[in-house]
Short mmCIF file of C-alpha atoms in Angstrom, two decimals:
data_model
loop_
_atom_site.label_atom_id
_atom_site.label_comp_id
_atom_site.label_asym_id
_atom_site.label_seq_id
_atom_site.Cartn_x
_atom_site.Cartn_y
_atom_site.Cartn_z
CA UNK A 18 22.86 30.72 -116.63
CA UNK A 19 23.29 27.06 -116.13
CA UNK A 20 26.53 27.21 -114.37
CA UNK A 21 24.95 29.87 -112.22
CA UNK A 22 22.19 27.53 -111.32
CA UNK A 23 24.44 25.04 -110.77
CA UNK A 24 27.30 26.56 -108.71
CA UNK A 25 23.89 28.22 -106.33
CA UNK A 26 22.56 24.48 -105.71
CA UNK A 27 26.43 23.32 -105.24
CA UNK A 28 26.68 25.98 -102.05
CA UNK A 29 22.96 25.40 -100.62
CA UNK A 30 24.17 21.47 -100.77
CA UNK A 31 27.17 22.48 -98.96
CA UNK A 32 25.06 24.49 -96.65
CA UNK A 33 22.71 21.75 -96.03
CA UNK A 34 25.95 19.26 -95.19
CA UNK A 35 27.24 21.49 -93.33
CA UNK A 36 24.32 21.79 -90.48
CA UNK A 37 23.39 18.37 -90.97
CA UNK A 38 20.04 18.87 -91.86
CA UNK A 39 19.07 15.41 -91.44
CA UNK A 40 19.86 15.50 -88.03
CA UNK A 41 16.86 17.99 -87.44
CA UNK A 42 15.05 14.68 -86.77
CA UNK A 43 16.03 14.37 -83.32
CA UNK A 44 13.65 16.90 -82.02
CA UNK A 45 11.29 17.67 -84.41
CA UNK A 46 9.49 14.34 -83.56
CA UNK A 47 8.83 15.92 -80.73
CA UNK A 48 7.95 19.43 -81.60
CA UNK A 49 5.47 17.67 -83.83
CA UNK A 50 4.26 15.26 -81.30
CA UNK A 51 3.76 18.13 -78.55
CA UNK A 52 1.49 19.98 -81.47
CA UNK A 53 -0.30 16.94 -81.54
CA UNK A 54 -1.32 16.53 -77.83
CA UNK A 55 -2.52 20.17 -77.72
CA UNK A 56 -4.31 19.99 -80.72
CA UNK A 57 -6.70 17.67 -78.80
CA UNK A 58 -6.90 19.37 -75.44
CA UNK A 59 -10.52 21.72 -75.52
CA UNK A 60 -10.21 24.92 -76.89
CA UNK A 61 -7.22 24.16 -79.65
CA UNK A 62 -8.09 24.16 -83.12
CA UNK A 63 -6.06 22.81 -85.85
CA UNK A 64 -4.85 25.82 -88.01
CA UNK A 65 -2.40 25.36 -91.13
CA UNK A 66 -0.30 28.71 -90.21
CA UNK A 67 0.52 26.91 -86.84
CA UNK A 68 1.99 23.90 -88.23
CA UNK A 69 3.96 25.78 -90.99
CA UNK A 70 4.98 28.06 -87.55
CA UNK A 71 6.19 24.67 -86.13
CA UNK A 72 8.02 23.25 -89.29
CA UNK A 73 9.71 26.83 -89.87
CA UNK A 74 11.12 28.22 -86.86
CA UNK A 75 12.04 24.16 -86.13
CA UNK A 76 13.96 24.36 -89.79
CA UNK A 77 15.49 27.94 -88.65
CA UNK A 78 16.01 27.80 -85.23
CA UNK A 79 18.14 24.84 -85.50
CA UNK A 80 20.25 25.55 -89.19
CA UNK A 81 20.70 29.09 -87.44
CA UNK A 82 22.61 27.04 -84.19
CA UNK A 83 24.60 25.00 -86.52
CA UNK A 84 25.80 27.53 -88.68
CA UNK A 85 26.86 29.71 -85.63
CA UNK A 86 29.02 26.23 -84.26
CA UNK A 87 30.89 25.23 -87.69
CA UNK A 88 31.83 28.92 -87.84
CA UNK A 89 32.37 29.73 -84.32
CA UNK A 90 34.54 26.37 -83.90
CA UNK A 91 36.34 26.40 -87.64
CA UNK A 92 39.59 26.76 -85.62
CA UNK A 93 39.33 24.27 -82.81
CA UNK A 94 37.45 21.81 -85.90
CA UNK A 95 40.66 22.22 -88.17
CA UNK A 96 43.21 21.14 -85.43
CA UNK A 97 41.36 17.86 -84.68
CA UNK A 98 41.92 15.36 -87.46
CA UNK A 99 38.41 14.24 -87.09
CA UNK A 100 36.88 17.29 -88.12
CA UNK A 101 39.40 19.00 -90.11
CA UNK A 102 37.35 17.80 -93.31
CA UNK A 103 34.38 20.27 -92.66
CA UNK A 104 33.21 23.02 -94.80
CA UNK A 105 34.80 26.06 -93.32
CA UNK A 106 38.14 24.11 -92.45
CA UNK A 107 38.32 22.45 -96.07
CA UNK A 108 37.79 25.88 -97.56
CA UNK A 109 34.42 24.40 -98.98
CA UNK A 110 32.36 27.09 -97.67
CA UNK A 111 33.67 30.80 -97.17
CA UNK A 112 32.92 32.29 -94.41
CA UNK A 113 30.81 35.71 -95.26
CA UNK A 114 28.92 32.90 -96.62
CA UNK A 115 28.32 30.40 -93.32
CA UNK A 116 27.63 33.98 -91.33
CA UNK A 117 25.22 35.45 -94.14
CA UNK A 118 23.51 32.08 -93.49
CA UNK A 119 23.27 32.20 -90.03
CA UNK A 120 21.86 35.62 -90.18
CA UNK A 121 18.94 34.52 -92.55
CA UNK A 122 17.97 31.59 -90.48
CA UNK A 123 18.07 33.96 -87.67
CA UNK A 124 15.76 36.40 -88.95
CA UNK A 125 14.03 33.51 -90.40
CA UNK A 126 12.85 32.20 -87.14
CA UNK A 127 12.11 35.16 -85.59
CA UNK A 128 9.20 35.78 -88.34
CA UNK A 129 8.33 32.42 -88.49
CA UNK A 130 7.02 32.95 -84.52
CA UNK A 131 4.55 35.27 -86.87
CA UNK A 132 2.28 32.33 -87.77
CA UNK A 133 1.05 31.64 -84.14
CA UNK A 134 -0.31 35.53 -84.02
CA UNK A 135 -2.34 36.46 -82.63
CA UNK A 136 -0.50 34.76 -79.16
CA UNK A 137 2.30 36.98 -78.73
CA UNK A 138 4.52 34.64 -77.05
CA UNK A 139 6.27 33.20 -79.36
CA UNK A 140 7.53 36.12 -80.51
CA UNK A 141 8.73 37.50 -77.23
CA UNK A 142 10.41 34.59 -76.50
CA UNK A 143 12.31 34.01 -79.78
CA UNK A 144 15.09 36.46 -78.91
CA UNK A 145 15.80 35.11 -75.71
CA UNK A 146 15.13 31.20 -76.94
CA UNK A 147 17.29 32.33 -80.42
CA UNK A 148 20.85 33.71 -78.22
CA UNK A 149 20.38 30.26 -75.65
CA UNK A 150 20.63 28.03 -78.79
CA UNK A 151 23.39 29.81 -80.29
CA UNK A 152 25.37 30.01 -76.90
CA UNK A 153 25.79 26.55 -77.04
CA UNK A 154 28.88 27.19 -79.76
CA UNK A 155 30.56 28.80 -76.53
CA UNK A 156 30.27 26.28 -74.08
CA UNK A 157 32.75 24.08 -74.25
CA UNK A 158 34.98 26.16 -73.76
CA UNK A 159 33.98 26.80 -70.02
CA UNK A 160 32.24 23.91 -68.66
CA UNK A 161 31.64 20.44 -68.97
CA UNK A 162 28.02 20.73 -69.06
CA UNK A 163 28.50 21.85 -72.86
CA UNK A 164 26.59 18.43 -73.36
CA UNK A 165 23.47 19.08 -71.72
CA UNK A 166 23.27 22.88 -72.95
CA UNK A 167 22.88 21.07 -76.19
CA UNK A 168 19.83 19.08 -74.83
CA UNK A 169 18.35 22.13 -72.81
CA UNK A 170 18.93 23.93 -76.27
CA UNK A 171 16.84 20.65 -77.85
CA UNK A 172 14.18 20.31 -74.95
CA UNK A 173 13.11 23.48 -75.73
CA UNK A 174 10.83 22.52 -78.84
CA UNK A 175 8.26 20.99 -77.31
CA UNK A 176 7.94 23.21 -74.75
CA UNK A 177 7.95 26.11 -76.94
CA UNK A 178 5.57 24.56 -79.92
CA UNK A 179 3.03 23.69 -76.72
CA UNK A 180 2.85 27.26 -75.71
CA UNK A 181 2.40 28.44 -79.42
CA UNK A 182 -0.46 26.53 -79.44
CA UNK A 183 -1.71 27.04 -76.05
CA UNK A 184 -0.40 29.83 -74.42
CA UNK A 185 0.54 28.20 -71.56
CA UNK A 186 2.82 25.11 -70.24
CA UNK A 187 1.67 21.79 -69.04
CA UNK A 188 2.93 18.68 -67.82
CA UNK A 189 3.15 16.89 -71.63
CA UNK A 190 5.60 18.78 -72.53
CA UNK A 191 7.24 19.17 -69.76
CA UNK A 192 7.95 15.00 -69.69
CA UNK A 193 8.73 15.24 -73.82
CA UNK A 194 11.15 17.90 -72.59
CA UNK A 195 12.93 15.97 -69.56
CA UNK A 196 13.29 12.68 -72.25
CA UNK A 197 14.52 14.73 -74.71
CA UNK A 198 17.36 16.73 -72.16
CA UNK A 199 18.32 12.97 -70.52
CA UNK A 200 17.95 11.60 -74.31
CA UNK A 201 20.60 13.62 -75.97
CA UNK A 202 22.50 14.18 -73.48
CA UNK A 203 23.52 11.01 -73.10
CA UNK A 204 24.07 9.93 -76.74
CA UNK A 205 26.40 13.61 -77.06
CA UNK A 206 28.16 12.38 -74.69
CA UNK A 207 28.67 8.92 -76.45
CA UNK A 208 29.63 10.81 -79.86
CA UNK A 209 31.89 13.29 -77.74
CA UNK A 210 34.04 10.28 -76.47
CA UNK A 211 35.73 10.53 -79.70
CA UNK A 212 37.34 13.74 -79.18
CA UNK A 213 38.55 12.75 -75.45
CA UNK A 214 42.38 13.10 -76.05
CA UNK A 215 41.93 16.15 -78.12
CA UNK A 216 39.72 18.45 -75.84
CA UNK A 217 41.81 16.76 -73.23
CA UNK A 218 45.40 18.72 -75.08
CA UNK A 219 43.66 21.42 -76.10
CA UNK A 220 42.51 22.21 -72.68
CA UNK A 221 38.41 21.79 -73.84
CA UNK A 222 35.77 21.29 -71.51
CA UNK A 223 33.85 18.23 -71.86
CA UNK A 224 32.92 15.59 -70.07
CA UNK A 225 35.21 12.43 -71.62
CA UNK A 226 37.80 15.09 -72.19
CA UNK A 227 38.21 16.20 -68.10
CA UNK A 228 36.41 12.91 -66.57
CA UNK A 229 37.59 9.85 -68.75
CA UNK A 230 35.67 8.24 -71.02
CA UNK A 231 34.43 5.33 -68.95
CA UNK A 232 32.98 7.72 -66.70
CA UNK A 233 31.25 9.09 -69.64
CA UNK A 234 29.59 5.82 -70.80
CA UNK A 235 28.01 5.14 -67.41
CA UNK A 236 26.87 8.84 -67.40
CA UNK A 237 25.10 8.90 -70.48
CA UNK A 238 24.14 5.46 -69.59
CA UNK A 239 22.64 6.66 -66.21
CA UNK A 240 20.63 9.75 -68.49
CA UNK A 241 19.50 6.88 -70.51
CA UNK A 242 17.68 4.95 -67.77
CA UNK A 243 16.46 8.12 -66.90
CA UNK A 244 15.12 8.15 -70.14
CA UNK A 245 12.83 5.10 -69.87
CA UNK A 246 11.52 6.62 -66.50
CA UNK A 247 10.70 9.56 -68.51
CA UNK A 248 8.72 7.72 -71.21
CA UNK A 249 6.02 6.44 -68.24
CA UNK A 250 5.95 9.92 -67.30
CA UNK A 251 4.60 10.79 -70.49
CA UNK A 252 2.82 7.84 -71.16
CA UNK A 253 0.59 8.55 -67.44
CA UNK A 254 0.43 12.92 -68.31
CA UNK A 255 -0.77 12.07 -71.91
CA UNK A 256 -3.12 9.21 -71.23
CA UNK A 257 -1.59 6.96 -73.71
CA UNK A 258 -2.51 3.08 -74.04
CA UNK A 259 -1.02 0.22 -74.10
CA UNK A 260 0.53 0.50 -77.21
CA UNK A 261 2.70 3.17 -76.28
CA UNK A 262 3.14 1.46 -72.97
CA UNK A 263 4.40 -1.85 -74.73
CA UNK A 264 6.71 0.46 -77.44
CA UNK A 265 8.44 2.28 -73.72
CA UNK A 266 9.63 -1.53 -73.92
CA UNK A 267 11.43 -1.27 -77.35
CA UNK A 268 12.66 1.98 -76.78
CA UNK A 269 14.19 0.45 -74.34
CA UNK A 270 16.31 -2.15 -75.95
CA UNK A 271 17.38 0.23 -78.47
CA UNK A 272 18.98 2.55 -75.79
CA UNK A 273 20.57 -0.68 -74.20
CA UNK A 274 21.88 -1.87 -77.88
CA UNK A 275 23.07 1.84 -78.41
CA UNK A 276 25.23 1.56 -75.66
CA UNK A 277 26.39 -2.25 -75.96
CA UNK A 278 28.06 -1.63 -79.40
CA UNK A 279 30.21 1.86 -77.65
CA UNK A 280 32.53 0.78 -75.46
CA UNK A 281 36.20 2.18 -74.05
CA UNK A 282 38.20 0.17 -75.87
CA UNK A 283 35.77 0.15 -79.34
CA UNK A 284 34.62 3.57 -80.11
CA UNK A 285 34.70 2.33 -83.99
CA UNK A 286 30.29 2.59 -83.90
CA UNK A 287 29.73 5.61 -82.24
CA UNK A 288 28.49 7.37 -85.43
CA UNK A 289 25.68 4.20 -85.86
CA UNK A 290 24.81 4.51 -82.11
CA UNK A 291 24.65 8.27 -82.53
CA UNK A 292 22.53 8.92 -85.31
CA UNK A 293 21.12 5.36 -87.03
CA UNK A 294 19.72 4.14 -83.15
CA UNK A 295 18.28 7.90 -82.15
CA UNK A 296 16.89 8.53 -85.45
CA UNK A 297 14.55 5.51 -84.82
CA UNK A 298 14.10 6.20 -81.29
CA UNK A 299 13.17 10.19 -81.99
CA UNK A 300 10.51 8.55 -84.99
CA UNK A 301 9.57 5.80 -83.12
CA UNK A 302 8.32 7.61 -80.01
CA UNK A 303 6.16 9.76 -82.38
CA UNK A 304 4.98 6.74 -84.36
CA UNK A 305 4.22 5.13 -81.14
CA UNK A 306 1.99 8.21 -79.53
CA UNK A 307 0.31 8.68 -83.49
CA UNK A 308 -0.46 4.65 -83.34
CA UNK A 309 -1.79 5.13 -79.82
CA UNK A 310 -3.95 7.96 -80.25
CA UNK A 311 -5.36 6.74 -83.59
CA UNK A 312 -6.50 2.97 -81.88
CA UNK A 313 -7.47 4.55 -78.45
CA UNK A 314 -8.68 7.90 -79.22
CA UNK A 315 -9.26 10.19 -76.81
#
């Protein structure tokens, strides 16, 4: 029984490296910080089943894309010596397993649209919203806007935990969507620089690949300043204070340090700049609005 037990919790840990779970904190921030905002606008009630709703089909939705990816791109991954060390390439993971997975979290966030019943919205929309994020997988190999499908694919949580809640879309969410699009984006497109020569041979579609990577940097570092514009957008639609006015500010300099340590000829930090500096950005924002709210209610 034991080494039952223990070889079960070896392949969930697997499965848990393997879609990076702790990258889910790039836009669940967001989803949460959305929920938030429409909490307080008239008419919303706090209910338990919605924020479970929110936490699930975030969890799903997102495992279920990543799962799809490492097993749609196990043959492009295990060419390129910087990936050949993943689960399905490595032989760490099989993969009836990786699609059995994929399948769960599927179904997984499709009932999880459940808890926001009686608004039948989420539910509608979870087939459509479900085949967008998994199409991702299958861009790159057509067009070098693979990097901002993955943002559209991200954007989509606020957006879609607003109308859970309200039924309807307003301009919140709409500015927590255009930061997050701009947002990631740009730092994919920093972490994608490391693959330039290799989608570049293997005839890949992305952005360093076909453009160069210096072209790259000062796109991603153009979506960035788009970024900060962004931020006052929300700051003005939400009614935030000056305490998320001041944090736009540090945001700021983190965005501008992210891209001073990446460079063309020193790629050797991407991985800090890609997850250490937008982990605190995607938390900080939150912390910011919570912090805001909680000295200058509404």
């Amino acid at each position: 029984m034991s080494s039952v037990l223990a070889e079960s919790w070896s392949t969930v840990s697997r499965l848990l490296g393997l879609i990076r779970f702790s990258h889910t904190v790039f836009a669940l921030p967001f989803a949460l910080l959305a929920a938030i905002l429409a909490w307080q606008t008239p008419g919303i009630s706090f209910r338990w089943q919605d924020l479970a709703g929110i936490l699930l089909c975030m969890v799903f939705a997102r495992s279920a894309a990543m799962a799809f990816n490492r097993w749609i791109d196990q043959d492009i991954d295990a060419q390129n010596p910087r990936t050949a060390g993943r689960h399905l390439p490595a032989g760490l993971l099989s993969n009836a397993a990786v699609l059995l997975f994929t399948v769960i979290c599927s179904i997984g966030f499709v009932v999880s649209t459940l808890c926001f019943w009686p608004n039948w919205l989420p539910l509608a929309l979870s087939f459509p919203v479900l085949i967008f994020l998994l199409g991702y997988s299958l861009a790159k190999r057509f067009t070098v806007l693979c990097h901002y499908w993955l943002s559209a694919a991200l954007m989509l949580s606020p957006i879609a935990a607003w109308i859970a809640l309200t039924g309807r879309v307003d301009a919140p969410p709409l500015w927590m969507a255009a930061i997050l699009f701009f947002w990631v984006g740009g730092f994919d497109l920093l972490y994608a620089c490391q693959d330039a020569d290799f989608d570049r041979q293997k005839g890949l579609f992305s952005i360093p690949g076909r453009w160069g990577i210096p072209a790259a940097l000062k796109l991603a570092a153009a979506s960035h300043l788009i970024v900060v514009l962004c931020l006052f957008g929300l700051w003005w639609s939400a009614g935030f204070g000056m305490i998320f006015l001041v944090g736009i500010a540090g945001i700021s300099l983190l965005l501008i340090y992210e891209h001073a340590i990446v460079s063309p000829q020193n790629l050797s930090r991407v991985n800090e700049a890609f997850f250490q500096v937008n982990a605190v950005i995607s938390l900080g924002i939150l912390g910011l609005a919570i912090l805001d709210r909680w000295v200058s209610p509404v």
